[in-house]
mmCIF file of C-alpha atoms in Angstrom:
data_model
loop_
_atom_site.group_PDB
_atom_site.id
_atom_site.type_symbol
_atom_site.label_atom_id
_atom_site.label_comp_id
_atom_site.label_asym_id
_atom_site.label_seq_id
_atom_site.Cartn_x
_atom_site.Cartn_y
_atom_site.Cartn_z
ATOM 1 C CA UNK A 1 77.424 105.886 95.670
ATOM 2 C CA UNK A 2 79.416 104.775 92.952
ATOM 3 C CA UNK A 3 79.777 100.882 94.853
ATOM 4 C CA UNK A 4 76.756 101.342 96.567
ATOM 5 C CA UNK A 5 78.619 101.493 99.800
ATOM 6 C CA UNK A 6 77.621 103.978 103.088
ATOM 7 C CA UNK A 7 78.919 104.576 106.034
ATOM 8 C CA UNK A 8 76.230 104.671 109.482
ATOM 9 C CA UNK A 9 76.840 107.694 111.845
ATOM 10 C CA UNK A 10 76.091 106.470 115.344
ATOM 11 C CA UNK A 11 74.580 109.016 117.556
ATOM 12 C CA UNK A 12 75.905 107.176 120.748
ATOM 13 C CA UNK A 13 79.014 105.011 121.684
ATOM 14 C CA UNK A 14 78.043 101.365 121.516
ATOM 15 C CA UNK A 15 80.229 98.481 123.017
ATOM 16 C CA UNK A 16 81.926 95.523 120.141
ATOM 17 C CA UNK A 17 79.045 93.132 121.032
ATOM 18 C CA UNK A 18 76.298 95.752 120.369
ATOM 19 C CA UNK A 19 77.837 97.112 116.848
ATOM 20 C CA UNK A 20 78.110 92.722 116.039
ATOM 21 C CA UNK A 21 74.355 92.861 116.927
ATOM 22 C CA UNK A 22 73.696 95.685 114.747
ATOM 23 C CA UNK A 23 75.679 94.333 111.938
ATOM 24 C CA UNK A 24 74.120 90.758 112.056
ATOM 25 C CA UNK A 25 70.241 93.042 112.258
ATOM 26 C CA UNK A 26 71.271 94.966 108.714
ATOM 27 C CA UNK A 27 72.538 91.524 106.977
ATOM 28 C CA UNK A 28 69.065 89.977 107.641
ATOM 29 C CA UNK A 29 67.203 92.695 104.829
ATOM 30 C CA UNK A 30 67.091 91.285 101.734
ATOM 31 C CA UNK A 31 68.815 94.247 100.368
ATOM 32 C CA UNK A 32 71.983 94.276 102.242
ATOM 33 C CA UNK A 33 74.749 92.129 100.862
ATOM 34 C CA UNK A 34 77.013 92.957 103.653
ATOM 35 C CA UNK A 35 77.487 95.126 106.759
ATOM 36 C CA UNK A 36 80.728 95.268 108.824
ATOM 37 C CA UNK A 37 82.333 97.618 112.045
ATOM 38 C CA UNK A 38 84.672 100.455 110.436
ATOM 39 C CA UNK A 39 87.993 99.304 111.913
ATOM 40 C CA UNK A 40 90.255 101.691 112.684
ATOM 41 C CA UNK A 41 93.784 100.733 111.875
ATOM 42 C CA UNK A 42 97.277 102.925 111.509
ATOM 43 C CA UNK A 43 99.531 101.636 108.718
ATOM 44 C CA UNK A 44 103.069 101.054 108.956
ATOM 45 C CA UNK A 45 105.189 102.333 106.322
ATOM 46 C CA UNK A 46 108.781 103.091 107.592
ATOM 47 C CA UNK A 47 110.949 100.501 105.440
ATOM 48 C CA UNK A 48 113.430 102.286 104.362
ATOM 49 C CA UNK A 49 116.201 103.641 106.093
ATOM 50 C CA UNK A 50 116.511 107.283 106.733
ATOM 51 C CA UNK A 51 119.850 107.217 107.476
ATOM 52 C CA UNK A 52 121.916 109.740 105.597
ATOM 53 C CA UNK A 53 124.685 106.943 104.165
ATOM 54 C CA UNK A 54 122.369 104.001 104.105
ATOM 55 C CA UNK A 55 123.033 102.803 101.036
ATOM 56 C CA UNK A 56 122.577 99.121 99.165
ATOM 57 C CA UNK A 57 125.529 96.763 99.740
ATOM 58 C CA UNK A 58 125.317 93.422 97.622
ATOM 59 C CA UNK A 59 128.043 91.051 96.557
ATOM 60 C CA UNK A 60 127.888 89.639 92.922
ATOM 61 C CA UNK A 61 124.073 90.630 92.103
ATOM 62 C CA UNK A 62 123.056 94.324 90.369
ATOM 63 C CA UNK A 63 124.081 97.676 92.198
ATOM 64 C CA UNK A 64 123.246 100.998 91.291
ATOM 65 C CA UNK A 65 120.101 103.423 91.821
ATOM 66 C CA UNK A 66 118.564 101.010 89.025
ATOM 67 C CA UNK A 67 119.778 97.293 90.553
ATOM 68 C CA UNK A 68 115.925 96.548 91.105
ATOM 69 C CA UNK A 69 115.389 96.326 87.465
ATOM 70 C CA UNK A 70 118.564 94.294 86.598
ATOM 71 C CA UNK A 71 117.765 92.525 89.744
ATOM 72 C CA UNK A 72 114.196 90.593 87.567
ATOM 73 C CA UNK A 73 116.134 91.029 84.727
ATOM 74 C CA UNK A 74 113.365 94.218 83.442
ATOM 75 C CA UNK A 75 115.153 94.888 80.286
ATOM 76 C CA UNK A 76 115.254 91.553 78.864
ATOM 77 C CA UNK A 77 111.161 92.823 78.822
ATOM 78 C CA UNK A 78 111.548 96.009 77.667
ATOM 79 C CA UNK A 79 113.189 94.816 74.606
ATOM 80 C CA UNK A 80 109.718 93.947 73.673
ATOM 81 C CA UNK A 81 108.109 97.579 75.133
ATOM 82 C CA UNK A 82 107.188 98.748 71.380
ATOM 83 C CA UNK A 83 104.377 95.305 71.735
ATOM 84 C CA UNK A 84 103.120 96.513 75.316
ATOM 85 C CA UNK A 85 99.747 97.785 75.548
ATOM 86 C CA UNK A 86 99.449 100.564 78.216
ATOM 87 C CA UNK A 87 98.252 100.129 81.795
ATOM 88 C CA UNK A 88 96.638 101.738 84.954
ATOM 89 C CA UNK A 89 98.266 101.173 87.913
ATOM 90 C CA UNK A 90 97.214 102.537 91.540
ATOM 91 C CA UNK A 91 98.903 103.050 94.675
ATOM 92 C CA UNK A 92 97.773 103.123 97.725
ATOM 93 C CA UNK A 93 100.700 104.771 99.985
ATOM 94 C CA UNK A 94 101.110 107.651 102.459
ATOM 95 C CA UNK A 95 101.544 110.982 99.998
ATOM 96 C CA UNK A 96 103.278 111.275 96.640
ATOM 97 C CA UNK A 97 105.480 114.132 94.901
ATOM 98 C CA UNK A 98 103.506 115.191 92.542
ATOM 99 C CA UNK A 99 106.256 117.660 91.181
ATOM 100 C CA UNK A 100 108.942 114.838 90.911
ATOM 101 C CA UNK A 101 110.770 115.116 87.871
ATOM 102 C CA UNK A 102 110.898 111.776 86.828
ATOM 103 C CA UNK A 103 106.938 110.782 87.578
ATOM 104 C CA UNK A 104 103.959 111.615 85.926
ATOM 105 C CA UNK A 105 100.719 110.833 87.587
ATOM 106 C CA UNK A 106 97.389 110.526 85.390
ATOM 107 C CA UNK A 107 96.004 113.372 87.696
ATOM 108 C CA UNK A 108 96.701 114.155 91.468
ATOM 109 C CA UNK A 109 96.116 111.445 93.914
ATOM 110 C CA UNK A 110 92.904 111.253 95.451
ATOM 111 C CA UNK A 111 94.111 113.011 99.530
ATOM 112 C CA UNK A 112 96.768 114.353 98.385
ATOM 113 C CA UNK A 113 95.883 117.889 98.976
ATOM 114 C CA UNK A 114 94.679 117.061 102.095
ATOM 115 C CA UNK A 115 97.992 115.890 102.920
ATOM 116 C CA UNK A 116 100.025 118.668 101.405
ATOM 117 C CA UNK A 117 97.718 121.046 103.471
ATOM 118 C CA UNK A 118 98.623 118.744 106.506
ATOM 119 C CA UNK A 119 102.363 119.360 106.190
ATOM 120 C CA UNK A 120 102.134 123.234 105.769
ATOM 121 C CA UNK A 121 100.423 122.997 108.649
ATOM 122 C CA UNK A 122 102.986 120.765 110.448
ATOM 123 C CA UNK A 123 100.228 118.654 111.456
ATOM 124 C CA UNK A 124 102.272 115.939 109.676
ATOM 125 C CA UNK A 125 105.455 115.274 108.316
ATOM 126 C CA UNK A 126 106.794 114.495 104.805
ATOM 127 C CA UNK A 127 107.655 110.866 104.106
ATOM 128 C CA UNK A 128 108.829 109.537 100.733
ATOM 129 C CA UNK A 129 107.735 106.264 100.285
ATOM 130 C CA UNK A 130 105.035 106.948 98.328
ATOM 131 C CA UNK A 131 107.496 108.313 95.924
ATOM 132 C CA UNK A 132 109.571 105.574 96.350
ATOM 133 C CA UNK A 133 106.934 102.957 95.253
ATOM 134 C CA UNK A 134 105.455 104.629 92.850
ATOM 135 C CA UNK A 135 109.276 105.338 90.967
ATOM 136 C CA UNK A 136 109.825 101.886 91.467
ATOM 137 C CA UNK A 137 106.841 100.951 89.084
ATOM 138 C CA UNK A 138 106.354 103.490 86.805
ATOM 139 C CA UNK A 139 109.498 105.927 87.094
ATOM 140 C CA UNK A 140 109.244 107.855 83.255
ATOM 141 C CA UNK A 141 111.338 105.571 80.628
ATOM 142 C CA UNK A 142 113.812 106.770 78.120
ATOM 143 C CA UNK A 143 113.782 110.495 79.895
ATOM 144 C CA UNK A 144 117.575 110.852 80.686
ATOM 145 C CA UNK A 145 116.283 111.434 84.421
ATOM 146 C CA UNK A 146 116.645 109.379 88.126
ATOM 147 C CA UNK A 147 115.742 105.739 87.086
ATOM 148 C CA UNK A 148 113.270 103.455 85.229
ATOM 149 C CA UNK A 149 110.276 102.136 86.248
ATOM 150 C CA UNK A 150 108.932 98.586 86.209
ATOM 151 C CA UNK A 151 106.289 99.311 83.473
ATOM 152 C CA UNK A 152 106.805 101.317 80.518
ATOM 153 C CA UNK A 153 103.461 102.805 79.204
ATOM 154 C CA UNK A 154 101.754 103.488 82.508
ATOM 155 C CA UNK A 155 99.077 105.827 83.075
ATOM 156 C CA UNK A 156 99.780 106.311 86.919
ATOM 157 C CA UNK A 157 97.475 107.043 89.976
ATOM 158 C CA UNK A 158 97.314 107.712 93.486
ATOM 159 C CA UNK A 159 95.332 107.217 96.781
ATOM 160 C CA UNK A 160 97.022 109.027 99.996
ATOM 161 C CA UNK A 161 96.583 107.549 103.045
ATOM 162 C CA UNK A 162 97.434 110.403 105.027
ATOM 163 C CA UNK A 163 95.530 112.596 103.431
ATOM 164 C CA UNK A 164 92.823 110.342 103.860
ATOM 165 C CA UNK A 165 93.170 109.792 107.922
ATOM 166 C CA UNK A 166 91.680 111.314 110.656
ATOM 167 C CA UNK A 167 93.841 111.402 113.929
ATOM 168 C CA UNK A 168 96.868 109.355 112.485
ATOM 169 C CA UNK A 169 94.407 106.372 111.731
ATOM 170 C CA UNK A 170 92.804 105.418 108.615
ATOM 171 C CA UNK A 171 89.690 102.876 108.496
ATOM 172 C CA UNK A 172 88.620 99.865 106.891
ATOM 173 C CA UNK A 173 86.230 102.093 104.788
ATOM 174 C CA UNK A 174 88.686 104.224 102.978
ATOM 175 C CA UNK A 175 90.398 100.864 102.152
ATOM 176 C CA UNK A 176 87.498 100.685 100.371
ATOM 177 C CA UNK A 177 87.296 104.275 99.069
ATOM 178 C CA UNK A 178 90.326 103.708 97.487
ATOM 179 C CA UNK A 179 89.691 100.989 95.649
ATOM 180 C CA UNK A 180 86.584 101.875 94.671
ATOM 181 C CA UNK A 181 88.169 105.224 93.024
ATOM 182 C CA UNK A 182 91.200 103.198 91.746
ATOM 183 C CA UNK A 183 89.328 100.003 90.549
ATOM 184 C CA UNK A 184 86.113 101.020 89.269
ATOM 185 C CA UNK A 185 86.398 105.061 88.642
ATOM 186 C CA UNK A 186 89.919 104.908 87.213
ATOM 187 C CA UNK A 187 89.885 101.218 85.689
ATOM 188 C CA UNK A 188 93.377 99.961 87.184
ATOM 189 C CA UNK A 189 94.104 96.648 86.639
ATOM 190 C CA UNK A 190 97.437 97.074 89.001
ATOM 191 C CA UNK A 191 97.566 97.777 92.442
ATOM 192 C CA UNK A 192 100.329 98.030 94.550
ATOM 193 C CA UNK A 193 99.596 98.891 98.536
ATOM 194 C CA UNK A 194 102.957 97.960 100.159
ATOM 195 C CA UNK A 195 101.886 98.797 103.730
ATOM 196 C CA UNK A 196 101.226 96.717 107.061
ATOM 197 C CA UNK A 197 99.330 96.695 110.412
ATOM 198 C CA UNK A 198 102.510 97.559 113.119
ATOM 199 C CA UNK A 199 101.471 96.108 117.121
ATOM 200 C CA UNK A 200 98.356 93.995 115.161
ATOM 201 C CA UNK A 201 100.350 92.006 112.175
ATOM 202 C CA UNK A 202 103.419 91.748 114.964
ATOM 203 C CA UNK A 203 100.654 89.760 117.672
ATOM 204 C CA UNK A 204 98.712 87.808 114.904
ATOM 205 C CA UNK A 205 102.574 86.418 113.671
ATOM 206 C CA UNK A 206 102.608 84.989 117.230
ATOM 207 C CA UNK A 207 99.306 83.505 117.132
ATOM 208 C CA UNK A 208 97.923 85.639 119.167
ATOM 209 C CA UNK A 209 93.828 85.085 119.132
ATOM 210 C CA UNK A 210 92.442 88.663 119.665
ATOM 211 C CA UNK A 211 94.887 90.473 116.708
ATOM 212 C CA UNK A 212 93.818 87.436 114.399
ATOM 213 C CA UNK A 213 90.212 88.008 114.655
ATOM 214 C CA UNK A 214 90.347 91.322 114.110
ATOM 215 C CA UNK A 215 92.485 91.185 110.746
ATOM 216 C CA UNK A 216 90.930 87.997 109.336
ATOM 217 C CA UNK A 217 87.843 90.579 110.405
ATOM 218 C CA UNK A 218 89.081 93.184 108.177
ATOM 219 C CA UNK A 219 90.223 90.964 104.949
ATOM 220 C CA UNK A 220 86.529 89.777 105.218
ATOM 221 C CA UNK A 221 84.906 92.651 104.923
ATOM 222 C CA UNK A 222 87.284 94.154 102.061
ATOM 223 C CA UNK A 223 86.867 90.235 100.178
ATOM 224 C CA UNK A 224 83.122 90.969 100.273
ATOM 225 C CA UNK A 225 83.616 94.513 99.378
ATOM 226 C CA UNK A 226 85.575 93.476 95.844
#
């Protein structure tokens, strides 16, 4: 309610062509800016290795748990971190660690409990890359722990994706959810979703017409939903 945006419960299965139809009958009332299918999509989030002695190997540029930040050169900016007004910053990623040591999220991430409950039930598994991302921007500074974040004075937050899905897929719609809860409940001016389409993005890099549609389908809907 809080972006004006529902969700229509169909009491029967109804082919593409008929749910078009029924989109293009809502968009003709005066009082419907848009109306869209809820795509069902499952995200992609495996980059990095979880190979026991994967490690970094790079020849003349920054090593070291911290090399991102040398890497942009982040402390030539944090020389000037006592001038930096503080920020909100949401990510949208699989599950967080809530606990971890050298994090400190605003207040739990919206799914995450669903997700935690998930795992007990080994339903799903743990995966770290929500973690991962969310260290890599706003890891605490000046804490004598792990690493440093991108951002200094961050007030962190949190949409899970798994929490969030039904059946290992999420939907356009909780896309949506998210940043409606992030954007306009929780004010963030960041936000960071490093995730992809698998088969779909792989096709519509070939050109191929069908997986096109569909995601040039999807970022229309979520342009018209910001």
């Amino acid at each position: 309610e809080t972006v004006a945006e529902y969700q229509i419960l169909l009491n029967k299965a109804l082919s593409y062509a008929e749910i078009k139809e029924l989109e293009s009958t809502f968009e003709a009332f005066d009082w419907v800016v848009y109306a869209s299918p809820n795509y069902a999509m499952k995200f992609d989030t495996e980059y990095i290795p979880n190979d026991k002695k994967w490690k970094n190997e790079w020849d003349k540029v920054p090593e070291g748990s911290n090399w991102g930040m040398e890497a942009i050169d982040a402390p030539g900016a944090w020389e000037y971190k006592e001038q930096m007004s503080s920020v909100n910053i949401g990510v949208i990623d699989n599950m967080f660690d809530i606990h971890h040591k050298d994090l400190n999220f605003a207040e739990k991430p919206l799914g995450e409990q669903l997700a935690e409950n998930a795992i007990s039930k080994n339903e799903i598994k743990w995966n770290n890359h929500g973690t991962h991302t969310s260290g890599t921007i706003a890891a605490l500074f000046d804490n004598d722990e792990g690493v440093s974040g991108g951002s200094v004075n961050t007030n962190l937050y949190g949409f899970s994706t798994r929490g969030a899905e039904s059946d290992q897929y999420n939907d356009s719609h909780l896309l949506n959810v998210a940043f409606g809860y992030l954007i306009v409940q929780k004010k963030c001016s960041v936000i960071n979703i490093s995730m992809g389409f698998d088969q779909m993005t792989f096709e519509a890099s070939r050109n191929e017409t069908y997986a096109t549609e569909q995601i040039n389908s999807i970022a229309s809907q979520i342009e018209k939903f910001l």
